[in-house]
Coordinates of C-alpha atoms and ligand atoms in Angstrom, one line a residue:
X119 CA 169.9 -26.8 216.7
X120 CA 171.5 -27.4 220.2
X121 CA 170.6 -30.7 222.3
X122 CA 170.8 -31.1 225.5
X123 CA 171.3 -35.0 224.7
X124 CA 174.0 -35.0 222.9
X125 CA 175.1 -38.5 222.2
X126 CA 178.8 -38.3 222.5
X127 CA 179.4 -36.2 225.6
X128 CA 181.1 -38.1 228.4
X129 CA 179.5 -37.4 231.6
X130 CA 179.7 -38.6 235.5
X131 CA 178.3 -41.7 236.9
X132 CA 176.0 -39.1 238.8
X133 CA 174.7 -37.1 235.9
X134 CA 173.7 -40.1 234.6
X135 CA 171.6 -41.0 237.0
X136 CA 170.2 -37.9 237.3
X137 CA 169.2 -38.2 233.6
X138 CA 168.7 -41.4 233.3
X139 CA 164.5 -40.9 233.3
X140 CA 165.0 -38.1 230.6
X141 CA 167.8 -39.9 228.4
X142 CA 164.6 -42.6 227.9
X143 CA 163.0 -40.4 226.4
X144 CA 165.8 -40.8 223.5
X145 CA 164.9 -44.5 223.3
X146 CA 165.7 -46.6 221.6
X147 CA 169.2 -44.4 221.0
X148 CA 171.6 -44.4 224.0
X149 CA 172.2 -41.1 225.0
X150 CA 174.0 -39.2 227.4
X151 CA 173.5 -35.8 229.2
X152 CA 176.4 -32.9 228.0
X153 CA 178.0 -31.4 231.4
X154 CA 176.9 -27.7 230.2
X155 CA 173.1 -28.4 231.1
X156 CA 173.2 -30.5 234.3
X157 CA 172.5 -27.4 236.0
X158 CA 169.5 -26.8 233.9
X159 CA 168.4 -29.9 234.3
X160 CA 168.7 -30.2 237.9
X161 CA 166.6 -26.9 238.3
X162 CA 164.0 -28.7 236.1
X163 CA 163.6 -31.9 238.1
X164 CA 163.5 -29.9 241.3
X165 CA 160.4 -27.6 240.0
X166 CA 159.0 -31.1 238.9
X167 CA 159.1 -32.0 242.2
X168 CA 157.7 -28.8 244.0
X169 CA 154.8 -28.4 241.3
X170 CA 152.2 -30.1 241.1
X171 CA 152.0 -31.7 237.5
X172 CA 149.6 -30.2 235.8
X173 CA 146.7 -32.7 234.3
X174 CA 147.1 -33.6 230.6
X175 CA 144.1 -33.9 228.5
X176 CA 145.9 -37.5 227.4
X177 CA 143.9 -40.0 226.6
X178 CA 144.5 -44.0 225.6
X179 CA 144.0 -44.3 221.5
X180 CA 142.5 -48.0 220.5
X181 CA 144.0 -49.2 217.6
X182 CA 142.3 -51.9 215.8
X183 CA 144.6 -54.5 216.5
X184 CA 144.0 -54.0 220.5
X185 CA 142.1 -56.2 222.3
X186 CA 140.4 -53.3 223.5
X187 CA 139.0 -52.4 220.4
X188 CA 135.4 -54.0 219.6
X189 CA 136.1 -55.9 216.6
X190 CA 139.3 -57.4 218.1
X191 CA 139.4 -61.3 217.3
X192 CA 141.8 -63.2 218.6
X193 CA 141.6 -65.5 215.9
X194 CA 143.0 -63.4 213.5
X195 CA 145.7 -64.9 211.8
X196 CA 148.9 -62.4 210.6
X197 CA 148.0 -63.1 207.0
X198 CA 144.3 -62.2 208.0
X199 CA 145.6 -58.7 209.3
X200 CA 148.0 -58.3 206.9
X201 CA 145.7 -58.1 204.1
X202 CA 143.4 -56.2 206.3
X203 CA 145.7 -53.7 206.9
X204 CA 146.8 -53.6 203.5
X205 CA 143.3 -53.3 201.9
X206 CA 142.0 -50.4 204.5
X207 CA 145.2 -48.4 203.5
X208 CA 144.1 -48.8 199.7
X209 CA 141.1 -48.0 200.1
X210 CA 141.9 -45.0 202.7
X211 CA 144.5 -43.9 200.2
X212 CA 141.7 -43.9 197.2
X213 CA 139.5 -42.1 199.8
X214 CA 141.6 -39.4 200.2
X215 CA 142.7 -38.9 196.9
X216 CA 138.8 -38.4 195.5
X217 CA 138.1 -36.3 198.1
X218 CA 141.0 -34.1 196.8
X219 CA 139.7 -34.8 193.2
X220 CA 136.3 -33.7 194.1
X221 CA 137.4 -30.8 195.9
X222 CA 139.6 -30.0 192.8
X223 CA 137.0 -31.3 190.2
X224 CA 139.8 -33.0 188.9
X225 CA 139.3 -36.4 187.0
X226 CA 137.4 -39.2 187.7
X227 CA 135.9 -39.6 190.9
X228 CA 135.3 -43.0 192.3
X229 CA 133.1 -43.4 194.6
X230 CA 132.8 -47.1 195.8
X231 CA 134.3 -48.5 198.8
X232 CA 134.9 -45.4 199.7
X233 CA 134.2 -45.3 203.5
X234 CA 136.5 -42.9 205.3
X235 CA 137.0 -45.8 208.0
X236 CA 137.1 -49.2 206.3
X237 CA 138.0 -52.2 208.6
X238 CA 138.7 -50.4 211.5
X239 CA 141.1 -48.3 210.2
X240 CA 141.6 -45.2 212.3
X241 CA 141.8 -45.1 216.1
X242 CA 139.4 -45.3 218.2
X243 CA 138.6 -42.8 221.5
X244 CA 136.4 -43.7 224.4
X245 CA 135.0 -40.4 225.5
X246 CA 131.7 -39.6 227.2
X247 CA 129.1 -37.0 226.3
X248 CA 126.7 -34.8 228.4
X249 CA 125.6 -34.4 231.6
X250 CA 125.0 -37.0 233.2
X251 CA 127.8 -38.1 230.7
X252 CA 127.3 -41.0 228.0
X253 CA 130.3 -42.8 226.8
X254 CA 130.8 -43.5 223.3
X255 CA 133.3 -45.1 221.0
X256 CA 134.7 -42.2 218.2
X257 CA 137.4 -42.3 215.6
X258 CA 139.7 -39.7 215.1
X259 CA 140.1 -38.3 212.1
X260 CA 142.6 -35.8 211.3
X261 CA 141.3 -35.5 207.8
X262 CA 137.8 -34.1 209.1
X263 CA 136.8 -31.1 211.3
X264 CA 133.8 -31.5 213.3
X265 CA 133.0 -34.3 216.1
X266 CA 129.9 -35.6 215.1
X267 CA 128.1 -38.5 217.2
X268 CA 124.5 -40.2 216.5
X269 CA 121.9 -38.6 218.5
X270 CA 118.7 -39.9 219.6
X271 CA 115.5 -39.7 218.4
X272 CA 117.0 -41.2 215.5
X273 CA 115.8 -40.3 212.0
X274 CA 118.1 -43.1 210.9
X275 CA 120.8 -44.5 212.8
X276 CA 123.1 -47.3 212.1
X277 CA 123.9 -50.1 214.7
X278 CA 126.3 -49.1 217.4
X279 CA 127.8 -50.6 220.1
X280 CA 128.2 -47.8 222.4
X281 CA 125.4 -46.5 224.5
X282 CA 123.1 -44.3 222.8
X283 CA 123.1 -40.3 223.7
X284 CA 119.8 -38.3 224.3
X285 CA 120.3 -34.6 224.0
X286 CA 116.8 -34.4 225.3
X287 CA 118.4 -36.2 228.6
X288 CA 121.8 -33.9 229.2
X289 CA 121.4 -30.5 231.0
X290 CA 124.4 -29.4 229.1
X291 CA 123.2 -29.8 225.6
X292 CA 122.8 -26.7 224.1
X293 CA 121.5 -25.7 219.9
X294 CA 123.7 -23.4 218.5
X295 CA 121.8 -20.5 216.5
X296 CA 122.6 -19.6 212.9
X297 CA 125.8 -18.2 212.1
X298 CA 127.7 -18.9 214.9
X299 CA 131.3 -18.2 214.9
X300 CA 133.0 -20.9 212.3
X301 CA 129.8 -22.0 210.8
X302 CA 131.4 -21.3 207.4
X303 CA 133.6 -24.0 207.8
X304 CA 130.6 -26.5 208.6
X305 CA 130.0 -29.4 205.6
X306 CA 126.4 -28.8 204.3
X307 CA 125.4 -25.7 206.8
X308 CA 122.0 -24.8 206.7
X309 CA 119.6 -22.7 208.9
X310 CA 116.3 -24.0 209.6
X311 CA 113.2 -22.3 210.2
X312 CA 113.8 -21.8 213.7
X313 CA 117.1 -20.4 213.7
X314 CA 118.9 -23.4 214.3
X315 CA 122.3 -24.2 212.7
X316 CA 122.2 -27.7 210.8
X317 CA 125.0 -29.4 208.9
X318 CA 125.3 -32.2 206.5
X319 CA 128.7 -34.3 206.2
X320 CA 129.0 -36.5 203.3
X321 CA 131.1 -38.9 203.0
X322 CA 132.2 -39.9 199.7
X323 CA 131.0 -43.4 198.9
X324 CA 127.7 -42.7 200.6
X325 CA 128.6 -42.3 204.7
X326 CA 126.1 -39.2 206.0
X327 CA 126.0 -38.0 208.8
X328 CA 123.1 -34.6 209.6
X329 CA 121.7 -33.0 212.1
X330 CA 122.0 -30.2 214.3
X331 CA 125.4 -28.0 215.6
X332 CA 125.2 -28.0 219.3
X333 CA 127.3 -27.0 222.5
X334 CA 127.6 -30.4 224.8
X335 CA 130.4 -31.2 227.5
X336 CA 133.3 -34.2 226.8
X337 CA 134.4 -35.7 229.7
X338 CA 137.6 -37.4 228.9
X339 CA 138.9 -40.2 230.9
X340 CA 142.6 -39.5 231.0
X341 CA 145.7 -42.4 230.8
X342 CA 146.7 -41.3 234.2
X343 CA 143.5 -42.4 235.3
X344 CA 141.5 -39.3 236.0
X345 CA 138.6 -37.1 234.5
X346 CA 138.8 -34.3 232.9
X347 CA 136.0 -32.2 231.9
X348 CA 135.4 -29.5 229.0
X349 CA 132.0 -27.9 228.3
X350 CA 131.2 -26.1 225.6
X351 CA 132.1 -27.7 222.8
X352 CA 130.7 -27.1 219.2
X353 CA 129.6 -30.3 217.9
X354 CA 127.5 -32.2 215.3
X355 CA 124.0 -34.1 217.1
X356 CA 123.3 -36.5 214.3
X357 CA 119.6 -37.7 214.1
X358 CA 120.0 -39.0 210.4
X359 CA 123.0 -41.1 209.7
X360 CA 124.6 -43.7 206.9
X361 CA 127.3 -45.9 206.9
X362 CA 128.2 -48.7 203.9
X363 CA 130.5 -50.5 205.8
X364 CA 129.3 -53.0 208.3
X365 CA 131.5 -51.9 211.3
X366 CA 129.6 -50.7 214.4
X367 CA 132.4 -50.1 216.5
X368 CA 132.0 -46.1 216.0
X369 CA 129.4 -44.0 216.7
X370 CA 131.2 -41.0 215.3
X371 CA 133.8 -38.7 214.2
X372 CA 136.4 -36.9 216.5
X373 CA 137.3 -34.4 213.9
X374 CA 140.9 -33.4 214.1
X375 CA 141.2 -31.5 210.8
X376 CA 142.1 -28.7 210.1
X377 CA 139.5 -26.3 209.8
X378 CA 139.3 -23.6 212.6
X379 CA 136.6 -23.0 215.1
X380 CA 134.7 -26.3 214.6
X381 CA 137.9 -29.2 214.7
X382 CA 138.2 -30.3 218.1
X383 CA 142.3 -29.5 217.4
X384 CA 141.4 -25.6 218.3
X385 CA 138.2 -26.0 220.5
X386 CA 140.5 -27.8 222.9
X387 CA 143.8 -25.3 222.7
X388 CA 146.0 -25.1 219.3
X389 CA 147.7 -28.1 219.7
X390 CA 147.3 -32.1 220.3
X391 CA 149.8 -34.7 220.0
X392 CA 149.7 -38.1 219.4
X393 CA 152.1 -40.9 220.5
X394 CA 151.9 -43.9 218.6
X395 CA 154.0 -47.0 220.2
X396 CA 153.1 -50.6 218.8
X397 CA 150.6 -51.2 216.7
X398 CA 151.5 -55.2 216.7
X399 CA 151.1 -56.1 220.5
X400 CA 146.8 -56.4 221.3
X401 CA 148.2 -55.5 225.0
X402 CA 149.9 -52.7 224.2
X403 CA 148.1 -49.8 226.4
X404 CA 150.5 -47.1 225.4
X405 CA 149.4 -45.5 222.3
X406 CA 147.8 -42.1 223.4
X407 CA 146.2 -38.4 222.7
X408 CA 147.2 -35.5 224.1
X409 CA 144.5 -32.2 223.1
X410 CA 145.2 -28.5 224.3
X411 CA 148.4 -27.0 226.1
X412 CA 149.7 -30.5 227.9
X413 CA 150.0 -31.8 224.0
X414 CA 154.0 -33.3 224.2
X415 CA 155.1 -30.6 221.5
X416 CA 159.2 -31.9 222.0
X417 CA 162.0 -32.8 219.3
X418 CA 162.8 -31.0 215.7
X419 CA 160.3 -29.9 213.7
X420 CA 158.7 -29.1 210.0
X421 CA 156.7 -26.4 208.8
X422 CA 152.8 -27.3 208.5
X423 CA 150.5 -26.8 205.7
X424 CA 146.7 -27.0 205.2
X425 CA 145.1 -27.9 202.0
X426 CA 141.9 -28.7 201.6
X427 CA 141.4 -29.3 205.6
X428 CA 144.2 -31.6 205.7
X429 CA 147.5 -31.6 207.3
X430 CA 150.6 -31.7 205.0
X431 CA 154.4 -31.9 205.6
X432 CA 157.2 -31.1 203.0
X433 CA 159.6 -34.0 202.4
X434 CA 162.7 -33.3 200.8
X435 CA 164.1 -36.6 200.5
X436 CA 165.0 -40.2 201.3
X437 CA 168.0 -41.7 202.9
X438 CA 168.9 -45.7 203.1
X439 CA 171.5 -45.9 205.9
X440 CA 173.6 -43.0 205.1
X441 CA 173.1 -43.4 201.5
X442 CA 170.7 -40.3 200.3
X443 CA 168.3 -41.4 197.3
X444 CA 168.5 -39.5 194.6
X445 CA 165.2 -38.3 194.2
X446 CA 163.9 -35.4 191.8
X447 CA 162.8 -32.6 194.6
X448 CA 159.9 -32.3 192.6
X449 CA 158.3 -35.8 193.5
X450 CA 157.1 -34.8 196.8
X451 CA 156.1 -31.0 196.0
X452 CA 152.9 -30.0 195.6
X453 CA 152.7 -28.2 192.5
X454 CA 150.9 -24.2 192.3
X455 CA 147.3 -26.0 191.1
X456 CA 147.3 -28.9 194.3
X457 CA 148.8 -31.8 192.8
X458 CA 150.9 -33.9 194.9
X459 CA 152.5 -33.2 198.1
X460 CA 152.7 -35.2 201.2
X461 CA 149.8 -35.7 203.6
X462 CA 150.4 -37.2 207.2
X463 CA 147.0 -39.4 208.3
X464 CA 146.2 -40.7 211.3
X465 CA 143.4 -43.2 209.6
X466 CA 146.0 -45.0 207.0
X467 CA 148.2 -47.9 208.6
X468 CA 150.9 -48.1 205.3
X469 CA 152.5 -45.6 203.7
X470 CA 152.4 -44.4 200.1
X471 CA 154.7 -42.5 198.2
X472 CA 154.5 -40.6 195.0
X473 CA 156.2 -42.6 192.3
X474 CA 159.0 -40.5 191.5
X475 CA 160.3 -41.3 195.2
X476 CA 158.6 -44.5 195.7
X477 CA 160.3 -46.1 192.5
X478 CA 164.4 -45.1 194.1
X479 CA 163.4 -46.1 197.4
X480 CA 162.6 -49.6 196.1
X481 CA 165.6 -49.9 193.9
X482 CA 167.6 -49.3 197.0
X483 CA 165.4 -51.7 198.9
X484 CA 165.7 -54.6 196.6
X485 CA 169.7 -53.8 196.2
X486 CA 170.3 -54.2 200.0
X487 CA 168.6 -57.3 200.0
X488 CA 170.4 -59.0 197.4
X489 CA 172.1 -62.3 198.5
X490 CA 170.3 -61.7 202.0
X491 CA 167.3 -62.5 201.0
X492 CA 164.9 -64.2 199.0
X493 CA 162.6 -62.2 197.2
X494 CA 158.8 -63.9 196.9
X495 CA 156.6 -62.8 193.5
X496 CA 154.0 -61.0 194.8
X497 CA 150.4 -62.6 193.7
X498 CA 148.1 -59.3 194.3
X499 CA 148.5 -56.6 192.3
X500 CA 149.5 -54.3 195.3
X501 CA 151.7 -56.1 197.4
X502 CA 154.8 -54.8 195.9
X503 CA 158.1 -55.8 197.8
X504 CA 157.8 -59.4 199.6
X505 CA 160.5 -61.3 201.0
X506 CA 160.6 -64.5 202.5
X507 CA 161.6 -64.7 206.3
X508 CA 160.5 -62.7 209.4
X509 CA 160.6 -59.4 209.9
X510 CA 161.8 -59.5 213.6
X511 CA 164.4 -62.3 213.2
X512 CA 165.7 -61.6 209.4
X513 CA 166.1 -57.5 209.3
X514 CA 168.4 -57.1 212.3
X515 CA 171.5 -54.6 211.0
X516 CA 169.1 -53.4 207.7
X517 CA 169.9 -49.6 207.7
X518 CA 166.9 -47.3 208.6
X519 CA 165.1 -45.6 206.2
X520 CA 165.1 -41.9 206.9
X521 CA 162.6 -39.6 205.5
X522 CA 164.5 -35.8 205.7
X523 CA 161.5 -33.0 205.7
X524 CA 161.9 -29.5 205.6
X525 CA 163.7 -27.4 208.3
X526 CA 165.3 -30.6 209.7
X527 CA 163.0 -33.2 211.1
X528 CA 163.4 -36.9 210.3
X529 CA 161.3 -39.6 210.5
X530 CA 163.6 -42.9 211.0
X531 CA 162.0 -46.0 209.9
X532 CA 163.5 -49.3 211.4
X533 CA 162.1 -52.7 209.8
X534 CA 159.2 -52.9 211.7
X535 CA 158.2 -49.2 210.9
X536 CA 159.0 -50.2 207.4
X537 CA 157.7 -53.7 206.4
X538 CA 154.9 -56.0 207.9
X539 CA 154.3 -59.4 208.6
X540 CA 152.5 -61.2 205.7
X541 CA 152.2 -64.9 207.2
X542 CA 154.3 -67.3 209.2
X543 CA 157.8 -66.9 206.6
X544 CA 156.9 -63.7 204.3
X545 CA 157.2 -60.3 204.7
X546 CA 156.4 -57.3 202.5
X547 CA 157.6 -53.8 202.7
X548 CA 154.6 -51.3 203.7
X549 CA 155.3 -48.5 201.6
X550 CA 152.9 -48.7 198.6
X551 CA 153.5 -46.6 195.2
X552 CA 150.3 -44.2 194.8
X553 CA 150.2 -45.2 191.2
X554 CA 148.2 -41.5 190.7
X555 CA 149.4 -40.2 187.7
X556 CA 146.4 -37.5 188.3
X557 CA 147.5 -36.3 191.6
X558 CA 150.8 -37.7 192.4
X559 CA 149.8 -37.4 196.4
X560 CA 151.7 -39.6 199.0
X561 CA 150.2 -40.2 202.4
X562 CA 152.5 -41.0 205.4
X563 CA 150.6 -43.8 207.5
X564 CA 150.3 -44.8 211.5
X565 CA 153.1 -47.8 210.9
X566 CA 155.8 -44.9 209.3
X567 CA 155.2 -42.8 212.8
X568 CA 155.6 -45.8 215.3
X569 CA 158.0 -44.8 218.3
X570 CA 157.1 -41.1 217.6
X571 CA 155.4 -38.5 219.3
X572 CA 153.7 -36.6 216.6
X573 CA 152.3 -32.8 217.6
X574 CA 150.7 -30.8 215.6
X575 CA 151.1 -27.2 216.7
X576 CA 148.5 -25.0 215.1
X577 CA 149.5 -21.7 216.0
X578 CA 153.2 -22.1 215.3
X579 CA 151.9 -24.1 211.9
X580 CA 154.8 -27.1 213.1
X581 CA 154.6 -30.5 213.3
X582 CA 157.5 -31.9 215.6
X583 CA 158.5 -35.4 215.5
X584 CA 160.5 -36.8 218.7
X585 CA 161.4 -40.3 218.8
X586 CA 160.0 -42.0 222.2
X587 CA 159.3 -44.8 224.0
X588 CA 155.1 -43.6 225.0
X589 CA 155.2 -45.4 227.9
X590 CA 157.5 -42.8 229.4
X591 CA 154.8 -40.3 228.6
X592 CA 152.6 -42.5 231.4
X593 CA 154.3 -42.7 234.0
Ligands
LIG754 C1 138.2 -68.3 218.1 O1 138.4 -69.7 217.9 C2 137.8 -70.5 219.0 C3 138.2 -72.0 218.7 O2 138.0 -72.3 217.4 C4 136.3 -70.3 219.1 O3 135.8 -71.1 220.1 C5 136.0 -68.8 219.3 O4 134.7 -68.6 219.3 C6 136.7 -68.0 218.3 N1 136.6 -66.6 218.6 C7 136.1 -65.6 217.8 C8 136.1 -64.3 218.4 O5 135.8 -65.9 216.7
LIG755 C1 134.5 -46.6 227.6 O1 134.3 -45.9 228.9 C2 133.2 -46.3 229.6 C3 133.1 -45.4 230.8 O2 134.2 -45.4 231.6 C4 133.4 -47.8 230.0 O3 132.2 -48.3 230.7 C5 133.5 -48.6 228.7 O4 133.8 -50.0 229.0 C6 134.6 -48.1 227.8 N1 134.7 -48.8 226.6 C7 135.8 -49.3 226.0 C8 135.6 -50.0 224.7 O5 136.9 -49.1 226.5
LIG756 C1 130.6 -20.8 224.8 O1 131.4 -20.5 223.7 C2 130.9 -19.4 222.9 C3 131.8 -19.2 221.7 O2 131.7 -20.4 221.0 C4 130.9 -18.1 223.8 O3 130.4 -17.0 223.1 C5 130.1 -18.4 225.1 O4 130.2 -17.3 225.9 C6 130.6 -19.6 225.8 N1 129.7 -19.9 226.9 C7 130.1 -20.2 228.1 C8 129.1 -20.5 229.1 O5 131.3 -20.4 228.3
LIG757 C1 153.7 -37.0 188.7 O1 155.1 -37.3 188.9 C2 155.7 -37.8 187.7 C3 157.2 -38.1 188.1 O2 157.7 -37.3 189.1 C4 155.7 -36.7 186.7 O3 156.3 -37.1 185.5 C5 154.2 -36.3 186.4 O4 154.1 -35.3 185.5 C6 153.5 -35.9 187.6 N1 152.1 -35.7 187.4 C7 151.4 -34.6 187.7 C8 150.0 -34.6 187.3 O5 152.0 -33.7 188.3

């Protein structure tokens, strides 16, 4: 594949200037421009200047760790959100893997703590609904299809924090019929006795959400400070909603999943993208979603699958530095009957890896750090690798850890991609064994795909990773 950054070409004192916004975009890697495509470039920046930009749908995710975000507390210690973050991915992880099971009827399915969303996990999107529009707070989900938000009258509705929407109220709301186009990928569809087109999501663990399928307009507050309005969109007005966990800092679901017609991923163009910068810093204002043609679809990329509405990536191996694990292909396959294979959430903050891989990777870890430093025994069960130190200050020259997927896109994972913060002097690596021997699935999380723009193209059936600073995506 040919770059136009090529990292070794020498060029002018000029055409470095004249790159010097683009070669940014390389960050953190310092890269220069090769001499065959200044031309190129040059004719690029000058219809940049001539055309007006077009406006992205991009708007500002709110990760729980913001202080944007409602349950923010400043109090939080990093022990606090450490074993926050660590419980939420379990329990994302478990989750996950019974809805596969249950989809499979496969083994046991467990079915407590099982909320989709536990503590916060997931980003959060302020978007407004209707006309005149009514802002609400939704997570995005790219393991669900349909946006869903609660509707009033209610039938039941949990507590929210967000301003409540009235369909009777909007001008724009409109009941979809009965088998409208898609309604066979709609959880629970049902058509009532007056020909209107219900559905019923459940959650495992007990989240519901029902009501009726409905045409409404989003109005999307964009990071570049504008509006941007789309109207008729297919989504779920729920009047009779449940929710186990005690969180009221969502009012919904922004489905991002895979299933056509009704995910917001195709009602808003065939692509979205997603760059996530810092989940650490509670000022950090950068992380952002793009939906529809402006999505940032730049850098190498890896074929796409579906399975069972989710979005998977083939990973073919593991590198250490330069030093490529030896890891049986097979670990990350998915096998003919849906066992295993990799799934890439946006809901999960750690990452977890099919033993197979997960066992070489730490092996290599726990080699590296010998005589650097000191290993702490792990108390919990789950914890896995802890070392004593801090992760900014003790892990500077520790080789990246590179995951290698098919067709050539990497995913490099410096120390702060790779382990978190456990308390003033201990840090643990974030990449948890799955421990399934049933389905052998591993789930790359939102700490593995810090500093990337992820996108998701849908026609192409590609995800491209690109390795970014996402503030250069604002300006
Ligand atoms: C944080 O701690 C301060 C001082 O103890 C207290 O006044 C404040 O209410 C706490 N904030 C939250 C959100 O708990
Ligand atoms: C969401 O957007 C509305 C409308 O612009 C604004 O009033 C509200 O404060 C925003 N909420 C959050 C949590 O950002
Ligand atoms: C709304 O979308 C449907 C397809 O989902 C289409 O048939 C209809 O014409 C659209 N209406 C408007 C006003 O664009
Ligand atoms: C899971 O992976 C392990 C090691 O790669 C393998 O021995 C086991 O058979 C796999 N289990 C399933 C159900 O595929």
């Amino acid at each position: 594949m040919s770059t136009i950054f090529s990292c070794s070409a020498s060029s002018s004192l000029e055409t470095f200037v004249l790159v010097r916004r683009f070669c940014r975009r390389c960050y953190p890697f310092n890269c220069k421009v090769s001499q065959h495509y200044v031309s190129l470039i040059i004719t690029i920046i000058s219809s940049m200047m001539t055309m007006k930009r077009p406006s992205r749908l991009a708007t500002r995710l709110i990760h729980r760790n913001s202080n944007l975000h409602p349950l923010y507390d400043p109090n939080e210690t990093v022990e606090d959100r450490s074993k926050r973050e660590e419980t939420s991915s379990i329990e994302r992880f478990a989750y996950l893997e019974s809805k596969i099971k249950e989809l499979k009827s496969v083994g046991n399915v467990a079915r407590s703590n099982l909320s989709p969303f536990n503590r916060g996990s997931g980003f959060l999107v302020n978007l407004s609904i209707g006309s005149p529009p009514v802002a609400q707070l939704v997570v995005i989900d790219t393991g669900s299809s349909l946006l869903w938000v609660q509707c009033l009258p209610c039938i039941n509705c949990f507590r929210q924090s967000s301003s409540w929407f009235d369909p009777l109220k909007s001008s724009s709301f409109k009941i979809l019929g009965c088998g409208f186009p898609g309604y066979n990928y709609v959880s629970g569809y049902k058509c009532n006795g007056y020909n209107q087109a219900e559905y019923k999501l459940r959650y495992l663990g007990g989240d519901t959400s029902q009501g009726l399928l409905a045409k409404e307009s989003l109005l999307f507050e964009t990071s570049d400070e504008g509006k941007i309005r789309k109207t008729n969109l297919t989504f779920g007005c729920g009047h009779m909603n449940f929710k186990t966990n005690m969180d009221d800092s969502y009012n919904g679901v922004f489905g991002l999943g895979a299933y056509p017609y009704i995910t917001m991923a195709t009602q808003l163009g065939n692509k979205f993208s997603y760059c996530i910068g810092d989940i650490n810093d509670p000022l950090y204002t950068h992380n952002q979603l793009v939906l529809g043609e402006g999505a940032y679809v730049e850098g190498d990329s890896t074929p796409l699958e579906i399975h069972f509405g989710h979005y998977y990536v083939n990973l073919e191996g593991i590198s250490v530095g330069t030093k490529r694990l030896n890891i049986d292909p097979k670990a990350f396959q998915m096998t003919w009957d849906g066992r295993g294979g990799v799934l890439i959430d946006s809901g999960m903050t750690y990452t977890k890896l099919a033993n197979g891989g997960f066992e070489l990777l730490y092996d290599e870890i726990l080699d590296l750090a010998n005589g650097l430093l000191e290993r702490i025994p792990t108390r919990r069960q789950f914890e896995g690798l802890c070392f004593k130190g801090v992760v900014s200050r003790d892990l500077i020259g520790l080789p990246p850890v590179t995951f290698h997927f098919a067709g050539g896109a990497d995913l490099v994972l410096e120390s702060g991609s790779l382990f978190r913060q456990h308390g003033g002097d201990r840090f643990c690596l974030a990449i948890l064994p799955s421990n399934s021997e049933m389905l052998n699935l591993s789930v790359i999380g939102i700490l593995a795909q810090q500093n990337y723009n992820v996108a998701f193209d849908l026609e192409q059936m590609k995800v491209f990773f690109s390795r970014i600073d996402c503030q250069l995506l604002d300006d």
